[in-house]
CSV table of C-alpha atoms in Angstrom, one decimal:
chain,number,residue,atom,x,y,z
Z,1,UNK,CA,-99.4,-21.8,-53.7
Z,2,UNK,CA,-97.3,-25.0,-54.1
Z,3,UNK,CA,-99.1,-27.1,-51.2
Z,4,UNK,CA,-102.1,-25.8,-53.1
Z,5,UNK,CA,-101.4,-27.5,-56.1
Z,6,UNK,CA,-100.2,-30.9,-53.8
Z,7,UNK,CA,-103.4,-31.1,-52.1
Z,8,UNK,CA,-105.5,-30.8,-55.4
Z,9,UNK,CA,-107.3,-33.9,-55.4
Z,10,UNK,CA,-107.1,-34.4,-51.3
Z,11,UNK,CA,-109.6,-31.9,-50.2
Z,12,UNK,CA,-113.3,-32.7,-49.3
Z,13,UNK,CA,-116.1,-30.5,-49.9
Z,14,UNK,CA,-116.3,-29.2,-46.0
Z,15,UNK,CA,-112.8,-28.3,-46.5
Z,16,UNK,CA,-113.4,-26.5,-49.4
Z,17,UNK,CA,-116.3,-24.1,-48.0
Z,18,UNK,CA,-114.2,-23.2,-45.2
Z,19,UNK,CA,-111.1,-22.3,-47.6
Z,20,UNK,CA,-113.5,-20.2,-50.1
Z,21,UNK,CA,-115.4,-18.7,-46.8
Z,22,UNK,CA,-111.8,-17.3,-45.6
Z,23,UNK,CA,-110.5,-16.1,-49.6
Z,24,UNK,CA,-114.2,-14.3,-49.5
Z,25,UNK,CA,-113.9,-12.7,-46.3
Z,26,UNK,CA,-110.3,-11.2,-46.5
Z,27,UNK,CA,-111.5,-9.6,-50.5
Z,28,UNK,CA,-112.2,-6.8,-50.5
Z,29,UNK,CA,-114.2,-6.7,-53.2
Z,30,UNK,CA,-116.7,-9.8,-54.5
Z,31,UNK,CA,-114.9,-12.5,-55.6
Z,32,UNK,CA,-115.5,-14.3,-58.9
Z,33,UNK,CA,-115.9,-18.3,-58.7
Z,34,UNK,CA,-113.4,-18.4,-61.6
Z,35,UNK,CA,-111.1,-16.7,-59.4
Z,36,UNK,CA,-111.7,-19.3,-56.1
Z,37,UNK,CA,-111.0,-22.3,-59.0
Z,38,UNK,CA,-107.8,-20.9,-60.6
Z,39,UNK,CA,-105.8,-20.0,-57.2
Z,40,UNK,CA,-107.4,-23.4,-55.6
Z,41,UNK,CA,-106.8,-25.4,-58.9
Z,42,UNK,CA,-110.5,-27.1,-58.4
Z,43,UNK,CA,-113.4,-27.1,-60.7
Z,44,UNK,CA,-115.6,-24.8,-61.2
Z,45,UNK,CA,-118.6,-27.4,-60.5
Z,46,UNK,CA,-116.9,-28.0,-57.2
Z,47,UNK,CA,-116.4,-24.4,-56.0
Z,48,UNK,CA,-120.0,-23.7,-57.0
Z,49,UNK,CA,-121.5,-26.3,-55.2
Z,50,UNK,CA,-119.4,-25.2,-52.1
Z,51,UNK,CA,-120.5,-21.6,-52.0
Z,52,UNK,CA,-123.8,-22.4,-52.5
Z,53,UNK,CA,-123.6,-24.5,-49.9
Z,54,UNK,CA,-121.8,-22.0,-48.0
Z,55,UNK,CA,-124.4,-19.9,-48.5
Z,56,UNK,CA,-127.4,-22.3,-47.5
Z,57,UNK,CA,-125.1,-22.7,-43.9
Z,58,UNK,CA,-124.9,-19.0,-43.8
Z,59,UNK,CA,-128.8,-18.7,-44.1
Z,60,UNK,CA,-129.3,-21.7,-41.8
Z,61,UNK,CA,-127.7,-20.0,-39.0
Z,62,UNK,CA,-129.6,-16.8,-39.9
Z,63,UNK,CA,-127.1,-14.4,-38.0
Z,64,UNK,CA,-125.9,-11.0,-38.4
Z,65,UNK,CA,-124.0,-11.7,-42.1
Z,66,UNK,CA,-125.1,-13.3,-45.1
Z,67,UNK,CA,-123.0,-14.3,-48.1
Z,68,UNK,CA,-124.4,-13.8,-51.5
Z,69,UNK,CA,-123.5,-13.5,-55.1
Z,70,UNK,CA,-123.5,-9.4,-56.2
Z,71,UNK,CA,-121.7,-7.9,-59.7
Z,72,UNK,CA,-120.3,-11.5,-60.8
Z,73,UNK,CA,-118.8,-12.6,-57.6
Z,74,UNK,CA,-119.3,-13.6,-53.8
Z,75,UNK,CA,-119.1,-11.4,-50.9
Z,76,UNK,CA,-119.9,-11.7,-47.3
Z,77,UNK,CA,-121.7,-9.0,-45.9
Z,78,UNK,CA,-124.1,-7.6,-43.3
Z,79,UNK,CA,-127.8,-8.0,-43.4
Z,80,UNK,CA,-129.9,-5.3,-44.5
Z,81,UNK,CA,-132.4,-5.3,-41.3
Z,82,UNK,CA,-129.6,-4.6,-39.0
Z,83,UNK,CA,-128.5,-1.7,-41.2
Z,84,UNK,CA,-129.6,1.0,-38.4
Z,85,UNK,CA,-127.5,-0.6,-35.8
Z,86,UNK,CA,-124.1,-0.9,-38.3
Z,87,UNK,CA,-124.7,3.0,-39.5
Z,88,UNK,CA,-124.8,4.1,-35.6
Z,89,UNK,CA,-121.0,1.9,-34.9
Z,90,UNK,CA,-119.7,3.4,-38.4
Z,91,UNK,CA,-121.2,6.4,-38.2
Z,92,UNK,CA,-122.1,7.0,-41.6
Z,93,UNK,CA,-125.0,7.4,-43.0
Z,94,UNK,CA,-126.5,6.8,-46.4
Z,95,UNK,CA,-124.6,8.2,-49.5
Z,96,UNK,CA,-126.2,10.8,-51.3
Z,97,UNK,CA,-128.9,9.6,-53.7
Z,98,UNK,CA,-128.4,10.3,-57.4
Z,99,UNK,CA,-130.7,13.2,-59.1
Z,100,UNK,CA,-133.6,12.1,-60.7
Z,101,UNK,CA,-132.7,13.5,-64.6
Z,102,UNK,CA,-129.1,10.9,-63.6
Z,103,UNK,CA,-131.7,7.7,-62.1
Z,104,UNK,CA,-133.4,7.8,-65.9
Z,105,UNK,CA,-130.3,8.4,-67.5
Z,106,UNK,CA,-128.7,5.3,-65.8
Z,107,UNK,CA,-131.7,3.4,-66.3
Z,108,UNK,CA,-131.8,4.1,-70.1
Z,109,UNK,CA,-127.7,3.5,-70.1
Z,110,UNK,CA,-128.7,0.2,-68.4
Z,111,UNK,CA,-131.6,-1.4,-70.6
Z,112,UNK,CA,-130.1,-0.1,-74.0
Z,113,UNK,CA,-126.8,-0.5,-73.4
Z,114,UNK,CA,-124.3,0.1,-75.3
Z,115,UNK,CA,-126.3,3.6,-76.2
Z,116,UNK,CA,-124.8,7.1,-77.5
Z,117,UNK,CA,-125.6,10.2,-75.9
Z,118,UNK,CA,-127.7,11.0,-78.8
Z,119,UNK,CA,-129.8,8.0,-78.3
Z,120,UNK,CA,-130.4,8.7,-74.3
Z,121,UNK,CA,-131.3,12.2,-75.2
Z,122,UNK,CA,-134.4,10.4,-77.7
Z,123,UNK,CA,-136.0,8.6,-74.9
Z,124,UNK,CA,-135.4,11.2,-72.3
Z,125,UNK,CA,-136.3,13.9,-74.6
Z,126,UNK,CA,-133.4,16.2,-72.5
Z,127,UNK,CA,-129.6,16.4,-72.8
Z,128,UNK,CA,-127.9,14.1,-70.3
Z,129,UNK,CA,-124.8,15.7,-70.7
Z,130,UNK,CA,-124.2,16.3,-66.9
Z,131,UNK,CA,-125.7,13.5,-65.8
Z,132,UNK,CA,-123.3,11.3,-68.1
Z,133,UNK,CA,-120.6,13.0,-66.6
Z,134,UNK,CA,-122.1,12.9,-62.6
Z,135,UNK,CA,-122.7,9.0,-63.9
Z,136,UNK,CA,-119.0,8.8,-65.2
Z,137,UNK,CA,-117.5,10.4,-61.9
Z,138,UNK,CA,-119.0,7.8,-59.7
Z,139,UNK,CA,-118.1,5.2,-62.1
Z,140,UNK,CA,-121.3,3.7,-62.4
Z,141,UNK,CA,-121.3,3.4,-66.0
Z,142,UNK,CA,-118.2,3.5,-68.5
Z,143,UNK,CA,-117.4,4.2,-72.0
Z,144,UNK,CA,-117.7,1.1,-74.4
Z,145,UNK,CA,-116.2,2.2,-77.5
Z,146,UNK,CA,-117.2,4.8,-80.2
Z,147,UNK,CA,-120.1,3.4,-82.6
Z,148,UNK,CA,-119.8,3.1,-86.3
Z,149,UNK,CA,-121.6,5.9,-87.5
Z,150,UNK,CA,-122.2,9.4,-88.0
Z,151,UNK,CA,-120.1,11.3,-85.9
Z,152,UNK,CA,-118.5,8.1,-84.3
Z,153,UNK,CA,-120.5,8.9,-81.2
Z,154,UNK,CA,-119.4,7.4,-77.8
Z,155,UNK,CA,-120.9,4.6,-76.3
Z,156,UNK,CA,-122.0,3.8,-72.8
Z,157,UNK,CA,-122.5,0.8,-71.0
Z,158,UNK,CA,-122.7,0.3,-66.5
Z,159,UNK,CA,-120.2,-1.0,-65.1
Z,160,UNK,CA,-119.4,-3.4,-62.1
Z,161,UNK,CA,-119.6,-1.3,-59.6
Z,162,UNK,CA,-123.5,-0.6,-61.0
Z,163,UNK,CA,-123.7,-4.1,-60.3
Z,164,UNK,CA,-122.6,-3.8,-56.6
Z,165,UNK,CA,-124.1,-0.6,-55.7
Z,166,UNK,CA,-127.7,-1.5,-57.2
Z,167,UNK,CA,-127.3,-5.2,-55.5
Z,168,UNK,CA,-127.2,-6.9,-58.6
Z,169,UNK,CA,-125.7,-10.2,-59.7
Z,170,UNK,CA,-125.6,-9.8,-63.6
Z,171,UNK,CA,-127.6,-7.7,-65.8
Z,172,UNK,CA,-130.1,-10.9,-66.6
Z,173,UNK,CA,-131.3,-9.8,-63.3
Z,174,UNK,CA,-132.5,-6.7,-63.9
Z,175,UNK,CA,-136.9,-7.2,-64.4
Z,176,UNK,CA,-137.4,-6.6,-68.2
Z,177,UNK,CA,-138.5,-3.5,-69.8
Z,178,UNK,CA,-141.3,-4.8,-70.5
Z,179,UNK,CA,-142.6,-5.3,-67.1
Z,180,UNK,CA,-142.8,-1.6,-66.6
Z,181,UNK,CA,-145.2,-1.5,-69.7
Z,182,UNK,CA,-148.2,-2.5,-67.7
Z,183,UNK,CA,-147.9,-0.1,-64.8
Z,184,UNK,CA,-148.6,2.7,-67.0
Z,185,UNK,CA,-152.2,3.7,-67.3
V,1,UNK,CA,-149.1,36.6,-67.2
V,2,UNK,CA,-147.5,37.6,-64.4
V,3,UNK,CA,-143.8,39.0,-64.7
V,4,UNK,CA,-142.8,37.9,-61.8
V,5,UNK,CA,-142.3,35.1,-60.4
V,6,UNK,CA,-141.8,34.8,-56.5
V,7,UNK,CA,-141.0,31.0,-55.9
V,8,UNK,CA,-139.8,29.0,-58.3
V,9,UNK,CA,-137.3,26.2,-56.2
V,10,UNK,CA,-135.3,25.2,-59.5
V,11,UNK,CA,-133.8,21.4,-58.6
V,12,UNK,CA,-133.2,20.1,-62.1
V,13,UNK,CA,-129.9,19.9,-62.7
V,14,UNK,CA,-128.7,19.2,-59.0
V,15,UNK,CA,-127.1,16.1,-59.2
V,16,UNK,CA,-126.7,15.4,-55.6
V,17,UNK,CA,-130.4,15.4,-54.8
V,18,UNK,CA,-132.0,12.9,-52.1
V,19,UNK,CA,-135.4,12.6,-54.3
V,20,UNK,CA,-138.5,11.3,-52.5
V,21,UNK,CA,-140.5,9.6,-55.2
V,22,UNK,CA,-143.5,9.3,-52.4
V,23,UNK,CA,-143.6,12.4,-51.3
V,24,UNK,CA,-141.6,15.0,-53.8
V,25,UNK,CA,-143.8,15.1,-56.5
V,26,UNK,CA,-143.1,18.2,-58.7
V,27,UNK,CA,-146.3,20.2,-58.8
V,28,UNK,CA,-147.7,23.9,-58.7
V,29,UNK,CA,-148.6,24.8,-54.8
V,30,UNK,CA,-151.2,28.3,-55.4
V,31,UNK,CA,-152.3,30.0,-58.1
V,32,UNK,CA,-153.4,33.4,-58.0
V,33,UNK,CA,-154.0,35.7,-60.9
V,34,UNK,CA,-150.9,37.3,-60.3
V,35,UNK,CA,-148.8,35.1,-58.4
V,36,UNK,CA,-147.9,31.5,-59.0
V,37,UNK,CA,-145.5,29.4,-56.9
V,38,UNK,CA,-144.0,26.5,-58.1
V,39,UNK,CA,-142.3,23.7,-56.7
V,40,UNK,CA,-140.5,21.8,-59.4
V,41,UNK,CA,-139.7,18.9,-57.6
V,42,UNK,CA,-137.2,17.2,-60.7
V,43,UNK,CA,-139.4,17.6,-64.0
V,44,UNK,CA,-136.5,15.9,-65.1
V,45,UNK,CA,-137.3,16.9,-68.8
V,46,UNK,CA,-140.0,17.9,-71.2
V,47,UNK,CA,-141.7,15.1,-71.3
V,48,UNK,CA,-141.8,14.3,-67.8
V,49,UNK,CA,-143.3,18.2,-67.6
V,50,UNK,CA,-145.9,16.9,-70.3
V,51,UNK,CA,-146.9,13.9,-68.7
V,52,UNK,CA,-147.8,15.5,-65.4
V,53,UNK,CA,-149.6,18.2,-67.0
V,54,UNK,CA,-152.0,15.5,-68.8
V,55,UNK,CA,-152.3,13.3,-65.6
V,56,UNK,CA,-153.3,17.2,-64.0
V,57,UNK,CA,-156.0,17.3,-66.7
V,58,UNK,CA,-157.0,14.0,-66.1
V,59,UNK,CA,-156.8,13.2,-69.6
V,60,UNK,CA,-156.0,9.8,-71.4
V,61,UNK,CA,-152.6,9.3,-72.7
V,62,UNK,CA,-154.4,7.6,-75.9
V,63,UNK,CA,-156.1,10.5,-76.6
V,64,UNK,CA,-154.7,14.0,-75.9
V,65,UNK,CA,-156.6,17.1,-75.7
V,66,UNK,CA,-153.5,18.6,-77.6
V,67,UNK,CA,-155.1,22.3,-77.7
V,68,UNK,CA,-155.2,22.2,-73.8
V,69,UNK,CA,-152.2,21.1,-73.3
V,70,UNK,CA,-150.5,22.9,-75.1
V,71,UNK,CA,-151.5,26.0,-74.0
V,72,UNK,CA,-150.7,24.4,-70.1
V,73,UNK,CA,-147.6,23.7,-71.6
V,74,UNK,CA,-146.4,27.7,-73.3
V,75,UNK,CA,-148.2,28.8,-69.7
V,76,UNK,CA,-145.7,26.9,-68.3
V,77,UNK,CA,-142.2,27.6,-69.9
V,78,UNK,CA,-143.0,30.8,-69.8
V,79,UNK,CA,-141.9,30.5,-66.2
V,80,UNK,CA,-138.8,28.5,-66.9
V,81,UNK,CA,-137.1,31.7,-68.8
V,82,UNK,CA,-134.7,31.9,-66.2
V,83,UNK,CA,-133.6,27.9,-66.0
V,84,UNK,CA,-130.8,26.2,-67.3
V,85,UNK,CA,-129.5,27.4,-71.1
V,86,UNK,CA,-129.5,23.9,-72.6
V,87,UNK,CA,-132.3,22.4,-70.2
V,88,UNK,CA,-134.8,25.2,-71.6
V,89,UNK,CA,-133.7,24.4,-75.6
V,90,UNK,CA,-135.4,21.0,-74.9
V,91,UNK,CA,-138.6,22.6,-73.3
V,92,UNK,CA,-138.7,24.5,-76.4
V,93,UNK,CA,-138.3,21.8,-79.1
V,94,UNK,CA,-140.8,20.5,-77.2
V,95,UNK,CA,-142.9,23.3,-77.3
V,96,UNK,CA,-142.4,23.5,-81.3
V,97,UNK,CA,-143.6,20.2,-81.6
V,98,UNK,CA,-147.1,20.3,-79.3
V,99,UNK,CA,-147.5,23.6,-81.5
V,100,UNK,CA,-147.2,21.4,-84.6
V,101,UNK,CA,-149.3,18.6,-83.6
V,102,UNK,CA,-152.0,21.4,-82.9
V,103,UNK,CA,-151.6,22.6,-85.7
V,104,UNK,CA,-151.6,19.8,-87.7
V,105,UNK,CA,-155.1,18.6,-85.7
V,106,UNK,CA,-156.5,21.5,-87.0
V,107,UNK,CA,-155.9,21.2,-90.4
V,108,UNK,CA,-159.1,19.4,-92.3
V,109,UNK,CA,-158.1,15.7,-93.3
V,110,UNK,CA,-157.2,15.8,-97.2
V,111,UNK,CA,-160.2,14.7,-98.8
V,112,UNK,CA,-158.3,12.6,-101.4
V,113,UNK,CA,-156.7,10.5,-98.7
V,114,UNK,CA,-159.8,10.2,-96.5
V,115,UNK,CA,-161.7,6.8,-96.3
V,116,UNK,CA,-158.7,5.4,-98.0
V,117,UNK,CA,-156.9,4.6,-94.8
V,118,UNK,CA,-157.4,5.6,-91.5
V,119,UNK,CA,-154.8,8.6,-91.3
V,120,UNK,CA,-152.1,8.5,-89.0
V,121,UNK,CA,-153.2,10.4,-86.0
V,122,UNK,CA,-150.2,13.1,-85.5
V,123,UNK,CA,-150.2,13.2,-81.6
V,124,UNK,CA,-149.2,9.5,-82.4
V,125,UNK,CA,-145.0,9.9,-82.5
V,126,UNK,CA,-145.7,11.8,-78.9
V,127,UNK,CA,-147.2,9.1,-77.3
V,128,UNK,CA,-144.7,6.8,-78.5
V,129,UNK,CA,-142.5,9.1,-77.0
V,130,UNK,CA,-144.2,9.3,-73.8
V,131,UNK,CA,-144.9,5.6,-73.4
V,132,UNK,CA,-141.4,4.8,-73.7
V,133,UNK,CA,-140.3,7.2,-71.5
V,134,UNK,CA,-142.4,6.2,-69.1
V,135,UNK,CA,-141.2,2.6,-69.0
V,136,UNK,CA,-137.3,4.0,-68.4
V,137,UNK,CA,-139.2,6.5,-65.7
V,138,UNK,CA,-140.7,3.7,-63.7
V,139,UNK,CA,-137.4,1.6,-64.2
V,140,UNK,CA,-135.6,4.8,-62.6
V,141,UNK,CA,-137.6,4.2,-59.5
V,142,UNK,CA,-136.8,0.5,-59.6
V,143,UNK,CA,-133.3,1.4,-59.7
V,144,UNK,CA,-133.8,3.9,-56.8
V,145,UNK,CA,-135.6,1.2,-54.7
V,146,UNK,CA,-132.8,-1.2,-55.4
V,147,UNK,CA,-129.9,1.5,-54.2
V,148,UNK,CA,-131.4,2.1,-50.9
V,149,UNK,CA,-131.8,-1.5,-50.1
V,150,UNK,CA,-128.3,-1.9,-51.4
V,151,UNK,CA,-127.0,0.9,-48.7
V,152,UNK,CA,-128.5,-1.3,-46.1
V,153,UNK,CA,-125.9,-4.0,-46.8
V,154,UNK,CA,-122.5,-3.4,-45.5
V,155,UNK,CA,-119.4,-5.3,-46.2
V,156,UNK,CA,-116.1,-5.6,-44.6
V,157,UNK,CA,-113.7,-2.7,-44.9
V,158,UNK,CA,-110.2,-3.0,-46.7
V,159,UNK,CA,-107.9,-5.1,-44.4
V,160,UNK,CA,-104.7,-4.4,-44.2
V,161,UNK,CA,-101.9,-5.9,-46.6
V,162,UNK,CA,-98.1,-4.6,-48.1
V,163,UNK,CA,-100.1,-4.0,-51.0
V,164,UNK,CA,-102.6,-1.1,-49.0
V,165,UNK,CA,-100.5,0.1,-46.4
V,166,UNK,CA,-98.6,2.8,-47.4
V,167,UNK,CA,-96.5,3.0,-44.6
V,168,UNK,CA,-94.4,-0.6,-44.9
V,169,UNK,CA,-95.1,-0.5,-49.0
V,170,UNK,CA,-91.7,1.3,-49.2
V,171,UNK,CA,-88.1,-0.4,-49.5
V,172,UNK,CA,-85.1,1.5,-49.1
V,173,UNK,CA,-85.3,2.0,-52.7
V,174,UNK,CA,-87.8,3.7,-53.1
V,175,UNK,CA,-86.6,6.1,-49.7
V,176,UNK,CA,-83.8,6.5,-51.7
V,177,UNK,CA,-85.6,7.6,-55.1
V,178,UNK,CA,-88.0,10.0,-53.2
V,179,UNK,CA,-85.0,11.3,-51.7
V,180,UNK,CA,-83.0,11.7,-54.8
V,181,UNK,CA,-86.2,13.7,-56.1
V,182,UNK,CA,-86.4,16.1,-53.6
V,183,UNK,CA,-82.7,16.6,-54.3
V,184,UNK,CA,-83.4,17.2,-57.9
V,185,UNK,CA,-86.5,19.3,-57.4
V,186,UNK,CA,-84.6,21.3,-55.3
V,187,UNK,CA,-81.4,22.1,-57.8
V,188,UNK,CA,-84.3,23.0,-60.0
V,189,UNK,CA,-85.3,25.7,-57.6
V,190,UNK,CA,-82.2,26.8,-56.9
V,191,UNK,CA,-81.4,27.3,-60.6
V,192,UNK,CA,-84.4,29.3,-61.0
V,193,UNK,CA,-83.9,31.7,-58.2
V,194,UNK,CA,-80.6,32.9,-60.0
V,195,UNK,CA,-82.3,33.3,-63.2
V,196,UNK,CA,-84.9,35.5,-61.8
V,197,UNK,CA,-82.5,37.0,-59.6
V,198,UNK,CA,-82.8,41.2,-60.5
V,199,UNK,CA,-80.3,43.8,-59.8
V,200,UNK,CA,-81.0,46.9,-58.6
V,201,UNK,CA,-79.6,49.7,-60.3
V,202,UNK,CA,-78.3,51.2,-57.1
V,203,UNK,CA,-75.9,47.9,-56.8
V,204,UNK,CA,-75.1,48.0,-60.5
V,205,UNK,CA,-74.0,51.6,-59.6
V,206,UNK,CA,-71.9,50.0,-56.3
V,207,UNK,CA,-70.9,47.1,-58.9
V,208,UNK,CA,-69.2,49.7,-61.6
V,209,UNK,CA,-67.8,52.5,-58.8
V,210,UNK,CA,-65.8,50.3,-56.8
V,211,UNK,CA,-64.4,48.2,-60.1
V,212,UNK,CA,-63.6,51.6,-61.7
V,213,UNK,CA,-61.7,52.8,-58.8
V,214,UNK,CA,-60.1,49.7,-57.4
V,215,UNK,CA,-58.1,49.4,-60.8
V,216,UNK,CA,-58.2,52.9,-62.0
V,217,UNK,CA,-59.7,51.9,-65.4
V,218,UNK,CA,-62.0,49.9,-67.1
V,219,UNK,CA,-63.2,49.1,-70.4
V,220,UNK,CA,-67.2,49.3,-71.5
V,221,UNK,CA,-66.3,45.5,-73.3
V,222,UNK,CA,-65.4,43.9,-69.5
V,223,UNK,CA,-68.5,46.0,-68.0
V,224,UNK,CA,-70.9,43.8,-70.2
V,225,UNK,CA,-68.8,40.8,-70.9
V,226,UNK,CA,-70.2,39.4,-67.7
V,227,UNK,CA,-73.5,40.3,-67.9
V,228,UNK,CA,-76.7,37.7,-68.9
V,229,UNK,CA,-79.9,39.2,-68.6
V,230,UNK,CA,-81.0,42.3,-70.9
V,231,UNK,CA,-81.8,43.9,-67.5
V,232,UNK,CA,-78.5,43.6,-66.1
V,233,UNK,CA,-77.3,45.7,-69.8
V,234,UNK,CA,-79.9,48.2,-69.1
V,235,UNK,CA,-79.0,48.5,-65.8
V,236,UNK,CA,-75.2,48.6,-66.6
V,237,UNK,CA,-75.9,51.2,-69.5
V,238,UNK,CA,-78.1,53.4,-67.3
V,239,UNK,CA,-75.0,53.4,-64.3
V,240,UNK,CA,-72.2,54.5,-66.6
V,241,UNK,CA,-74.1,57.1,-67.8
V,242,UNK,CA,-74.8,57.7,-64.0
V,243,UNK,CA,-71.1,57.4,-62.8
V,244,UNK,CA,-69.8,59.8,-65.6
V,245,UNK,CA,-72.2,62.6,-64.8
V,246,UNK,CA,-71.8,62.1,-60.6
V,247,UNK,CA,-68.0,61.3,-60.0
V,248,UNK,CA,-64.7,62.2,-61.5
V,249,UNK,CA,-65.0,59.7,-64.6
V,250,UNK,CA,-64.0,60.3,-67.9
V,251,UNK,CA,-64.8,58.6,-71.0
V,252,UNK,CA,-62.2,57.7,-73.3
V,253,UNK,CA,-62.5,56.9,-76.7
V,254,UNK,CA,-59.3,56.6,-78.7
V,255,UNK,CA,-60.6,55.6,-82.1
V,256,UNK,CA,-63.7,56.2,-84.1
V,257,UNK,CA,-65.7,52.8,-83.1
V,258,UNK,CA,-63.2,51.7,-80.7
V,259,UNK,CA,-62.7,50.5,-77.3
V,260,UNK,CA,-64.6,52.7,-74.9
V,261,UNK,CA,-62.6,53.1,-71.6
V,262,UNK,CA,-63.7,54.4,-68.5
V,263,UNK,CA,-60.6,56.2,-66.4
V,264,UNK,CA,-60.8,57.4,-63.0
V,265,UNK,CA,-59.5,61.1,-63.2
């Protein structure tokens, strides 16, 4: 940390991409840029430029990883068309899928967020009351506080590991409601 | 309607369902007059029921041939008796209120209202309903696509630090505290196993015998001074009574409410 702070001002931006590419790779979990600023004591316009930079050399030399920006951070990870090859070394194979009645109750949780359970149980027109709790256990969503009404139900809101597991950077990046109004016929 | 039902595969409240949305689509496989087989797929709620049974009529959302669909809809519930307690509350409620749009539909518009305003059309608040679900149904399938994509992607596993690896994340310290708990833990069990510790009433007897005829005499006082439990008194009381009627014991008492002495004779 202290030859950190001493070589503050000294480092150029190649420097910098390598340094950010090595704090991303040993995380094991995406790392925020405010994070890559604070411990490197560098500006957030400077850290930003070098990951996305990063990232352009990562796409330029189109090999087996890619680095890209998931649930408010960076991560380096493996490319989806070479998934087949990484589940036969690992062994594993794909998660079990959540039920349909918990998809819709995560996408409700997700576009009206924060919502009660007796809101979800309006647009779904079923109780959610497991699939809350399936949701809960697999900490895709979390509880945001009770609302000021009635009852003082509890509110639910995804979490960051939605982010991750459903690829997203932010929530801005979800498509808009709306966009599923046309579809219907 | 038939009272029995052979098939039904019930998959609604499974949480740990891989759902197809190509290929699973919840739908009824034969019909017979007495026989129907169903394959639920996920009708992950009322309204999902409701809006397959008017895309199976190939009716218009906009304009619901309520009396039709309703009836579809009792047929249909009828067969659900056996599902899930709170599942099948919200089939019903949304039975009651198909039955009250039909009802309402059939009902002559009041003449003091009509050509006023167009009056609200009552299947109205359904559609609503339905619309809106549909947009969180199609944004369900959005969410699916995105998850599989997602479990394409692989990133590095947890490497290795103090702060992960159990085995060097220990100082001598905190040897020593485990240690020291173990230690504790196990005076605890030890404690325990003498409280629960029971005696029989044939070593009470052995107990009382040999202390009567080592010293010749004893009082009832010193017999239950020393005991703790109320088993242990019961047992005591139980082997005087025993010792006095099988071997040459006698009971003395010297005083109206005095000291009860056992003497060997």
């Amino acid at each position: 940390m202290e030859e950190v702070n001493k070589e503050k001002t000294s480092r150029t931006e190649a420097e910098l991409m390598s340094i950010c590419e090595a704090l991303i790779f040993v995380s094991d979990e995406p790392v925020p840029p405010k994070v890559l600023g604070d411990v490197l004591g560098e500006p957030k316009q400077k850290i930003e430029k070098a990951l996305d930079d990063l990232r352009l050399s990562y796409e330029a030399r189109d090999g087996g990883l890619r680095l890209r920006e998931i649930g408010g951070g960076w991560q380096i990870a493996t490319r989806t068309e070479l998934h087949e090859e990484v589940r036969e070394f690992l062994k594993t194979r794909p998660s079990a899928k959540l039920s349909l009645a918990s998809l819709e109750t995560l996408a409700v949780i997700a576009y009206r967020q924060p919502v009660t359970v007796p809101e979800i149980l309006e647009i779904r027109g079923v109780q959610s009351a497991s699939s809350i709790k399936t949701l809960l256990d697999k900490r895709l969503i979390v509880s945001k506080g009770r609302k000021d009404t009635v009852g003082r139900p509890m509110m639910y809101g995804t979490s960051k590991d939605f982010l991750i597991q459903f690829g997203l950077k932010d929530l801005s990046e979800l498509p808009s409601i709306e966009d599923f109004e046309d579809l219907i016929q | 309607m038939p009272q029995t039902v052979p098939n039904i595969f019930m998959d609604v409240d499974s949480e740990q369902l891989v759902f197809d949305f190509e290929n699973v689509q919840p739908h009824i496989e034969r019909e017979s007059r007495d026989q129907i087989k169903l394959t639920l797929g996920e009708f992950a709620g009322p309204l999902d029921l409701l809006l397959y049974l008017i895309r199976q009529e190939k009716a218009n959302i906009f304009d619901i041939p309520i009396a039709k669909i309703t009836d579809e809809y009792l047929r249909y519930i009828r067969l659900l008796k056996s599902m899930d307690i709170t599942l099948a509350t919200d089939f019903l409620v949304m039975a009651a209120t198909l039955i009250e749009i039909k009802s309402k539909m059939l009902l002559p518009r009041d003449p003091v209202f009509e050509g006023d305003e167009e009056a609200e059309d009552p299947r109205q608040e359904l559609v609503d309903q339905l619309l809106e679900h549909e947009k969180f149904k199609r944004a369900s399938e959005m969410l699916y696509e995105r998850s599989t994509i997602e479990q394409a992607t692989f990133s590095r596993g947890l490497i290795e630090s103090d702060d992960n690896n159990l085995e060097i994340n220990a100082t001598v310290f905190d040897i020593l505290k485990a240690f020291q708990q173990i230690m504790e833990r196990r005076k605890e069990e030890i404690q325990m196993e003498i409280a629960r510790e029971e005696m029989s009433l044939a070593e009470m007897l052995k107990n009382i015998r040999s202390r009567i005829f080592t010293s010749g005499k004893i009082t009832l006082l010193e017999i239950f001074e020393e005991l703790k439990t109320k088993n242990e008194f019961v047992l005591a009381f139980i082997a005087v009574l025993e010792i006095v009627r099988t071997e040459s014991v006698r009971v003395i008492q010297e005083q109206v409410f005095g000291e009860i002495t056992l003497t060997r004779t």
